[in-house]
Short mmCIF file of C-alpha atoms in Angstrom, two decimals:
data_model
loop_
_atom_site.label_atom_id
_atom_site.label_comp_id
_atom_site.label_asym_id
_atom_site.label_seq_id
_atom_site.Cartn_x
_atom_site.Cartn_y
_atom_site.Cartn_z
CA UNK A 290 0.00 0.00 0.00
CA UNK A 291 1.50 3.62 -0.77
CA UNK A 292 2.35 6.19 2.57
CA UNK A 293 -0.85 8.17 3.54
CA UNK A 294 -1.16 12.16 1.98
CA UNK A 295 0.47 14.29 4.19
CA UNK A 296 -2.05 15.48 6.55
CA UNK A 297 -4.23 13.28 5.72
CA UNK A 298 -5.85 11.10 8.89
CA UNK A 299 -4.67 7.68 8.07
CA UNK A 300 -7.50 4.59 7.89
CA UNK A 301 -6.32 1.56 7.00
CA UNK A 302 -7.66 -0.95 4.45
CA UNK A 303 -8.31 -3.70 6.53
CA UNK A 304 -5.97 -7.47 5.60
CA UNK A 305 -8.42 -9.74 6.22
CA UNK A 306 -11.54 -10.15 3.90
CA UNK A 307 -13.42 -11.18 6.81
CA UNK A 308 -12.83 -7.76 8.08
CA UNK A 309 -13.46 -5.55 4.98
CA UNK A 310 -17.50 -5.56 5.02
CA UNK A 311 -17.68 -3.86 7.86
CA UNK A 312 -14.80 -1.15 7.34
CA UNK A 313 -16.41 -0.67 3.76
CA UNK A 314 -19.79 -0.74 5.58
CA UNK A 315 -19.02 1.91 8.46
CA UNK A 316 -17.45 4.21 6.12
CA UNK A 317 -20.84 5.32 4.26
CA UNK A 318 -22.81 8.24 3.66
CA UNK A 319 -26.29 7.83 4.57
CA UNK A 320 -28.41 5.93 1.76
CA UNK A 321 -31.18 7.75 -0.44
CA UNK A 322 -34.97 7.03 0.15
CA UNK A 323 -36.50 5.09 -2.13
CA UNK A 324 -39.55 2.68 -2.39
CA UNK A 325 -40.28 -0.47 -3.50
CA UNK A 326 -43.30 0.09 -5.48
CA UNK A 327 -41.33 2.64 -7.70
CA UNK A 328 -38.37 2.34 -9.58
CA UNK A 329 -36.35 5.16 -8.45
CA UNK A 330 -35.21 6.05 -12.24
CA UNK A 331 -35.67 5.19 -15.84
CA UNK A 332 -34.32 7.10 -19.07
CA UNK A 333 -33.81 6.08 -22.90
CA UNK A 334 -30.30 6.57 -24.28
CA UNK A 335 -28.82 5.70 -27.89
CA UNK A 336 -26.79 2.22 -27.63
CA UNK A 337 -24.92 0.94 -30.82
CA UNK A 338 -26.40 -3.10 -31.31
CA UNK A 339 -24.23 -6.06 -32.86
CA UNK A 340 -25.07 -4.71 -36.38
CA UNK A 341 -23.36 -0.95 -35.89
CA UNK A 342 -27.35 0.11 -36.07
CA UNK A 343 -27.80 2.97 -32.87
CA UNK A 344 -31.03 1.62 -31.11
CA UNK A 345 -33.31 3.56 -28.43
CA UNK A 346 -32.73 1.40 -25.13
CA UNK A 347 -34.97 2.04 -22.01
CA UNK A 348 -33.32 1.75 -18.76
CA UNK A 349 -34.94 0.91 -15.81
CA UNK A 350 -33.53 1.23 -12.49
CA UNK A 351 -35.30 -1.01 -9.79
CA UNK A 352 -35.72 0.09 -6.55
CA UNK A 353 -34.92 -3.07 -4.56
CA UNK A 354 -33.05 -5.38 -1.95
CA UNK A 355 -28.83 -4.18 -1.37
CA UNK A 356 -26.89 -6.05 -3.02
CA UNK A 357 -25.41 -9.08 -0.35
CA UNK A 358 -21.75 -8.24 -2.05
CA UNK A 359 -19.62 -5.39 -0.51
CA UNK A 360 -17.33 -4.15 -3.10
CA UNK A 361 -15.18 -1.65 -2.18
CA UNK A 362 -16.15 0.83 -5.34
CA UNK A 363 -19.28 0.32 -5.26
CA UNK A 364 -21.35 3.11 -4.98
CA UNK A 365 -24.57 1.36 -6.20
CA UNK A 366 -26.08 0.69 -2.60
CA UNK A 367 -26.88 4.64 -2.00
CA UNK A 368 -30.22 3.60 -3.99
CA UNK A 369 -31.29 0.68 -3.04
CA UNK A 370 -33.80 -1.04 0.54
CA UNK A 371 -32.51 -3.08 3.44
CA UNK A 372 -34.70 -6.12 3.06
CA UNK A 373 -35.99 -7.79 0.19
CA UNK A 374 -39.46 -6.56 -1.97
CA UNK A 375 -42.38 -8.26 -1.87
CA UNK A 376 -44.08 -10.06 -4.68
CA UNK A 377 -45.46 -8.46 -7.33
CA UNK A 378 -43.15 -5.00 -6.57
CA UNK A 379 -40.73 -5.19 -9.36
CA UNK A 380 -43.22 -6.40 -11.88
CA UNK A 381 -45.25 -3.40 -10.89
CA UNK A 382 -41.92 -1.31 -11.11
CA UNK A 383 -41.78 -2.21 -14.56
CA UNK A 384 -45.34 -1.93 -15.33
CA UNK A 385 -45.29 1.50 -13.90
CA UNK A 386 -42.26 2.80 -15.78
CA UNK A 387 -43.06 1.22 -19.24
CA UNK A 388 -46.80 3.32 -19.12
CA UNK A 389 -44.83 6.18 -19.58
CA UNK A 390 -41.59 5.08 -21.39
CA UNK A 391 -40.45 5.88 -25.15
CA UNK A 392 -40.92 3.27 -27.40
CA UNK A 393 -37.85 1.25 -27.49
CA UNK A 394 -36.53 -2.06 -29.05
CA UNK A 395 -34.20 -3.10 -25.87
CA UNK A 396 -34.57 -2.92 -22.22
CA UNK A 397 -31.84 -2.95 -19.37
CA UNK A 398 -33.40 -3.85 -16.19
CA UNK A 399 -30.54 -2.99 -13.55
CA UNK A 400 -31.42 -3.45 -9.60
CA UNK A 401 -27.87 -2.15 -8.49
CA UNK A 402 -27.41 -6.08 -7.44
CA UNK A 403 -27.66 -9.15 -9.17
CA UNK A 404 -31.48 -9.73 -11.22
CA UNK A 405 -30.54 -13.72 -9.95
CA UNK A 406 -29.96 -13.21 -6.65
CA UNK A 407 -32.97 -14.73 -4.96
CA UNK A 408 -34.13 -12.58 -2.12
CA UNK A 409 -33.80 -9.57 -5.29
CA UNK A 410 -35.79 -10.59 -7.98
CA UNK A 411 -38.14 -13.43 -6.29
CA UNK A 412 -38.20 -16.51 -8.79
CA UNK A 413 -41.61 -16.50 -8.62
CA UNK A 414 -42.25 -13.12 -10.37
CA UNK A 415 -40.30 -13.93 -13.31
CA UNK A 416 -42.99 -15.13 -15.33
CA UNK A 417 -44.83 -12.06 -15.18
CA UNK A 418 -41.80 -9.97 -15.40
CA UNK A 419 -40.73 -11.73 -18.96
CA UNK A 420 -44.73 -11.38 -19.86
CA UNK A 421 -44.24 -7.53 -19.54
CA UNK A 422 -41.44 -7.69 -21.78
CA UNK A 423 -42.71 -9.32 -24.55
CA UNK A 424 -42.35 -6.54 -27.14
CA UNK A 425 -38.22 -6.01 -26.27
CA UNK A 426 -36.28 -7.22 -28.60
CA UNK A 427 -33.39 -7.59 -26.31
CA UNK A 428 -33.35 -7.91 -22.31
CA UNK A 429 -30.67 -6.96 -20.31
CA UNK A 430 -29.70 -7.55 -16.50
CA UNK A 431 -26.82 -7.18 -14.63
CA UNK A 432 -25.53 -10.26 -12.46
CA UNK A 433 -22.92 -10.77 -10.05
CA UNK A 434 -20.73 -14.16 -12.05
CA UNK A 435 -21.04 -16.09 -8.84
CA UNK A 436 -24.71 -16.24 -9.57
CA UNK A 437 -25.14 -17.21 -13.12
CA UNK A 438 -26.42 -20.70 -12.76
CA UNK A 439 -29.65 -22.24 -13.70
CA UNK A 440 -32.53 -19.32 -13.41
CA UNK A 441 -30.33 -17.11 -16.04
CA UNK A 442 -31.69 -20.27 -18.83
CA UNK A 443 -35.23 -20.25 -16.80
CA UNK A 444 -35.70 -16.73 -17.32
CA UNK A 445 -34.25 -16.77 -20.66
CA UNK A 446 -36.48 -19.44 -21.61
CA UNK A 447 -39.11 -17.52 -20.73
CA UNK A 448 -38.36 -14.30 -22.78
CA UNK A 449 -39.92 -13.38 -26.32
CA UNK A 450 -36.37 -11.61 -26.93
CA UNK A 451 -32.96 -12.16 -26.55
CA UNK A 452 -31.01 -12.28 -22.74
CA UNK A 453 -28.02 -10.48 -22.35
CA UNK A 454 -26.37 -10.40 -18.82
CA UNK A 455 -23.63 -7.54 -18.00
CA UNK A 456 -21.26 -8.92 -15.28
CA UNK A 457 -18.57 -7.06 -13.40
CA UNK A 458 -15.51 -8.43 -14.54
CA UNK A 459 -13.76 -4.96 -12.74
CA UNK A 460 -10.12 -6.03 -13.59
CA UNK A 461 -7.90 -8.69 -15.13
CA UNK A 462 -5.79 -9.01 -11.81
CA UNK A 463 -6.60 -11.27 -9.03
CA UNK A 464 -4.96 -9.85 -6.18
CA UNK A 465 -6.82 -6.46 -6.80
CA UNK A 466 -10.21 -7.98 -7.39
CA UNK A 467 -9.54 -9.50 -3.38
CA UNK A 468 -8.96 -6.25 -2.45
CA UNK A 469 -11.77 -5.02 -4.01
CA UNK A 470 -13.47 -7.02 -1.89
CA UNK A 471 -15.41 -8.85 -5.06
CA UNK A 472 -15.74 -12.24 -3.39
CA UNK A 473 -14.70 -13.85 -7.20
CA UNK A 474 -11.80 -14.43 -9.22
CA UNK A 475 -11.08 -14.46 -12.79
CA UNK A 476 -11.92 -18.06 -12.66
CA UNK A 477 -15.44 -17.39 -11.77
CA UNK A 478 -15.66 -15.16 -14.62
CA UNK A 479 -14.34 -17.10 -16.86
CA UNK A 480 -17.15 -19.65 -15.44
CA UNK A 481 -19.58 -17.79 -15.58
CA UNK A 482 -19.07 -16.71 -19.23
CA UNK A 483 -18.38 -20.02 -20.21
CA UNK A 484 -22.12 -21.07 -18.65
CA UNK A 485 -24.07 -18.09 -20.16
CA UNK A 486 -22.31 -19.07 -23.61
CA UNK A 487 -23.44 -22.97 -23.40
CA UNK A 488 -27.02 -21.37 -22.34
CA UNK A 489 -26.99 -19.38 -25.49
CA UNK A 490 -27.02 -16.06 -23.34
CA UNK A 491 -25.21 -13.19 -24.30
CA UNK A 492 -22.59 -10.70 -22.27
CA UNK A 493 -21.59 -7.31 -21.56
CA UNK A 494 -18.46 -7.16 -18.97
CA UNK A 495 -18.02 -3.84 -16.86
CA UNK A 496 -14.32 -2.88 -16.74
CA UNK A 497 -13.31 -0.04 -14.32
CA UNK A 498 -10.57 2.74 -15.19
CA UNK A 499 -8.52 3.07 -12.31
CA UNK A 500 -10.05 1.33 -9.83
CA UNK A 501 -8.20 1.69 -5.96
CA UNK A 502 -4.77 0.14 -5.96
CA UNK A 503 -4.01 0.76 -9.26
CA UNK A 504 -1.52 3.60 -9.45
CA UNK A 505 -2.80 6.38 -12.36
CA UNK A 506 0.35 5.37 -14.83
CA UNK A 507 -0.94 1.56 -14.93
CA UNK A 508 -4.77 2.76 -15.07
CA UNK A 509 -4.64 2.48 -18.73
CA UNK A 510 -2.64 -0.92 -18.97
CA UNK A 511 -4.91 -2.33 -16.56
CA UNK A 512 -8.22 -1.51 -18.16
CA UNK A 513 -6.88 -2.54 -21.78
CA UNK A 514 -5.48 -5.64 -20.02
CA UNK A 515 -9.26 -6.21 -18.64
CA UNK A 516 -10.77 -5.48 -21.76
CA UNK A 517 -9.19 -8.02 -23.49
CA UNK A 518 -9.79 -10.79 -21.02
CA UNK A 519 -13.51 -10.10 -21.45
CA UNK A 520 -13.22 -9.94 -25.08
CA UNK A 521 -11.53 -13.21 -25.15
CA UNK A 522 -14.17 -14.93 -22.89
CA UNK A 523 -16.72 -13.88 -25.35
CA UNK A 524 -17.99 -10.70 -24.09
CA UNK A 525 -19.56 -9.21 -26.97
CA UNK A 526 -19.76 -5.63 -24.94
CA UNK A 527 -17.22 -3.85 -22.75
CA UNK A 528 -18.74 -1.27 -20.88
CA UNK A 529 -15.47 1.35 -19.03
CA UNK A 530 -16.42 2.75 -16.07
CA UNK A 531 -14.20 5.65 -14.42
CA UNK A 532 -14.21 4.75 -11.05
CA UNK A 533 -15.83 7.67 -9.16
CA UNK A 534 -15.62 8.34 -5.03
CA UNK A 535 -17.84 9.70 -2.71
CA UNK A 536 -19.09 5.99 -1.50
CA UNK A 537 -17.22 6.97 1.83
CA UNK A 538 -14.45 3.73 1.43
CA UNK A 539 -12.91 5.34 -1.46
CA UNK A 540 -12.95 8.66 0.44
CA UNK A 541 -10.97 7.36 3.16
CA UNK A 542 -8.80 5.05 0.82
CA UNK A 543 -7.65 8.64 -1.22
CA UNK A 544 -6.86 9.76 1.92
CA UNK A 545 -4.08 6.76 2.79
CA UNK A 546 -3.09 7.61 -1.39
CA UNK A 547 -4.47 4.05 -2.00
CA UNK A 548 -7.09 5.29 -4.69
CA UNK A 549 -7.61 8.19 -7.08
CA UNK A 550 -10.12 9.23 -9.54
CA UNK A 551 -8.98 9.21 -13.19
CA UNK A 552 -8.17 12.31 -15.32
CA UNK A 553 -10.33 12.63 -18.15
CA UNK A 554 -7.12 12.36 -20.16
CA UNK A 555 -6.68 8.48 -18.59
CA UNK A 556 -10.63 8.10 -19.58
CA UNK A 557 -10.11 9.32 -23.24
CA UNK A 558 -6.71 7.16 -23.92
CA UNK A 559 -8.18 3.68 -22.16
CA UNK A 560 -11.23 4.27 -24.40
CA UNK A 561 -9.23 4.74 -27.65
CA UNK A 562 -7.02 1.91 -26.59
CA UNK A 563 -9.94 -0.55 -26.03
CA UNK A 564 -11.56 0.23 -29.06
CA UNK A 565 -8.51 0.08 -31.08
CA UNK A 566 -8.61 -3.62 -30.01
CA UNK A 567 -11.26 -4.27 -32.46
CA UNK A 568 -12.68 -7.35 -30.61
CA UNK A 569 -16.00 -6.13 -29.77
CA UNK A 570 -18.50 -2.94 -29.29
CA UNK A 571 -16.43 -0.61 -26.21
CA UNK A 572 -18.92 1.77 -24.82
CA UNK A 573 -17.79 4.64 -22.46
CA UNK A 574 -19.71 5.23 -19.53
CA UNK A 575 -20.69 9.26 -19.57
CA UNK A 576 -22.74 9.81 -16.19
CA UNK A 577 -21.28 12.57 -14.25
CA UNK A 578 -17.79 12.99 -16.46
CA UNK A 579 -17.41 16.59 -16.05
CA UNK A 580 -15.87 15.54 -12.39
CA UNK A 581 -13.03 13.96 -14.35
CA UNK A 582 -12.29 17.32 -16.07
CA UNK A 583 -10.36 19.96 -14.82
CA UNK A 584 -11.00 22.52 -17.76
CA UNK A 585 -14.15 23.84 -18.78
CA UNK A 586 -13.09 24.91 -21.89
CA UNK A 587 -13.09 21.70 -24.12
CA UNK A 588 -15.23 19.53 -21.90
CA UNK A 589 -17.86 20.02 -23.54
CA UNK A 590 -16.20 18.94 -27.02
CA UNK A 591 -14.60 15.95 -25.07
CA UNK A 592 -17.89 14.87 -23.98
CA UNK A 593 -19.76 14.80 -27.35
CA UNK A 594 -16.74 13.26 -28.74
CA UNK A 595 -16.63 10.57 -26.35
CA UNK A 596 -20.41 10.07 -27.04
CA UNK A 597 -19.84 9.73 -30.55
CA UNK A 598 -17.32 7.58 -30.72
CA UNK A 599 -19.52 5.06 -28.43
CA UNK A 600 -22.61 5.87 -30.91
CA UNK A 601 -20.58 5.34 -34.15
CA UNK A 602 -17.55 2.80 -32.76
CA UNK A 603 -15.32 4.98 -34.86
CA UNK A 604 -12.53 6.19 -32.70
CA UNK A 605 -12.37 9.83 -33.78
CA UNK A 606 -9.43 12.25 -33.79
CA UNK A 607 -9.15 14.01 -29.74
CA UNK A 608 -10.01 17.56 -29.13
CA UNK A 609 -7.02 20.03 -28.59
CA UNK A 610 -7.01 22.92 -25.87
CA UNK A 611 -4.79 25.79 -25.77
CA UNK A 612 -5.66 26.27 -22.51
CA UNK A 613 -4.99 23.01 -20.76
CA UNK A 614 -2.92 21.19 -22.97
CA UNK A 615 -5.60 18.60 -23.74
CA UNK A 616 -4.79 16.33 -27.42
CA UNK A 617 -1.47 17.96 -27.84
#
């Protein structure tokens, strides 16, 4: 681990996994309020498919049970109830949302958890759930790998469309998915993958850009590294993800100079990077960027280039700045 910032308080990272959920735990901001007969958001955005056509996709986010894992980065939790929903909620959540949704061909249905995770999504609801999706072309959940098992090729069974699952692979390293407090290793991924592809199921793997432990002149490295691990395993997406703070553990961990958010310069080159791989789609992840930018000058141009190149898969030549050096 690297010395603490001077001045900084130091708080260790704990050694012992057993001891990490509750460090990561009692380091937290206080939780939004939300419901569980509302989903607590829901938006269409533009999403390149498998054919290079850009498609409307509705996202829902359901209101629901925390997630039982306690990764360190994860700031996911702020949104989501202490015990389980009751029957019938999400496929109301869903019912509710779609009334007043754009039309769209594909639906993401993320819970901040895992859709297979039992005491989530109760089995028992997934009829009706895959009923109300019946016009969707495309489904898409997000799962934890070490619970891809048998429901994923229930519930797929029971779709009209196509299941996709998006699973955090994080980073190709196993001693910094431990820290991370992930509670799986590449193996599982590689698992897990390996299942969804024998089911016929499709996957989108989450790769983070300098996530805590990795020092900012390996961030890109490390993502690319990731990127192609998922590729080979037969992702067909790779979603990056900057790896934001504020969830309280990171806090303290920037203040022992064990974690730091990414530049928007890091951002930019580990997306060109991964989509010069030309293995699969590479989609950027744009909520709340402007935090990685320390010039308001060409953000702006950054931004819509970095939105482009995710809508077209063309990477695209990077916007100078006089003023903070930025492409030169």
């Amino acid at each position: 681990m690297h010395l603490p910032t001077p001045g900084a308080t130091p708080d260790p990272y704990p050694e012992s996994s057993s001891e990490r959920d509750a460090w990561i735990v009692g380091r937290r901001p206080q939780r939004n309020v939300v419901t569980s007969d509302r989903a607590y958001s829901a938006f269409v955005e533009g999403e390149v498919d498998e054919k290079g056509v850009l498609r409307n996709v509705a996202t829902v986010l359901l209101s629901n049970r925390e997630c039982p894992y306690r990764c360190l980065m994860c700031d996911l939790w702020k949104n989501t109830l202490e015990q389980s929903v009751p029957p019938g909620a999400i496929r109301a959540q869903i019912d509710a949302m779609l009334a007043i949704a754009p039309a769209a061909p594909v639906i993401k249905l993320y819970n901040a958890g895992s859709f297979f995770d039992t005491k989530a999504i109760p089995p028992g609801d997934f009829e009706a759930i895959a009923e109300r999706l019946s016009s969707f072309e495309r489904v898409i959940v997000e799962c934890h790998p070490a619970l891809v098992g048998p429901s994923v090729e229930r519930f797929a069974g029971l779709l009209t469309g196509k299941l996709e699952v998006a699973m955090g692979l994080e980073v190709a390293d196993d001693r910094i998915l431990d820290l991370l407090n992930k509670r799986m290793t590449l193996a599982t991924y590689a698992d897990a993958a390996a299942r969804l592809t024998s089911m016929g199921v499709d996957h989108r793997a989450f790769v983070l850009v300098q996530p805590p432990f990795v020092p900012a002149h390996d961030a890109v490295r490390s993502a690319i590294a990731t990127t192609e691990y998922a590729f080979a395993h037969g992702a067909t997406t790779v979603s990056l993800i900057p790896v934001r703070g504020g969830n309280g553990a990171l806090d303290a961990l920037t203040a022992s100079g064990d974690f730091a958010e990414p530049s928007l310069a890091t951002f930019e080159d580990a997306h060109d990077a991964a989509m010069a791989l030309g293995a699969g789609r590479v989609l950027a992840d744009w909520w709340d960027l402007k935090r990685f930018s320390s010039c308001d000058a060409c953000f702006e141009d950054r931004d819509s280039r970095i939105r482009e190149v995710n809508f077209t898969q063309r990477t695209l030549p990077r916007v100078t700045c006089a003023q903070c050096g930025a492409g030169s």
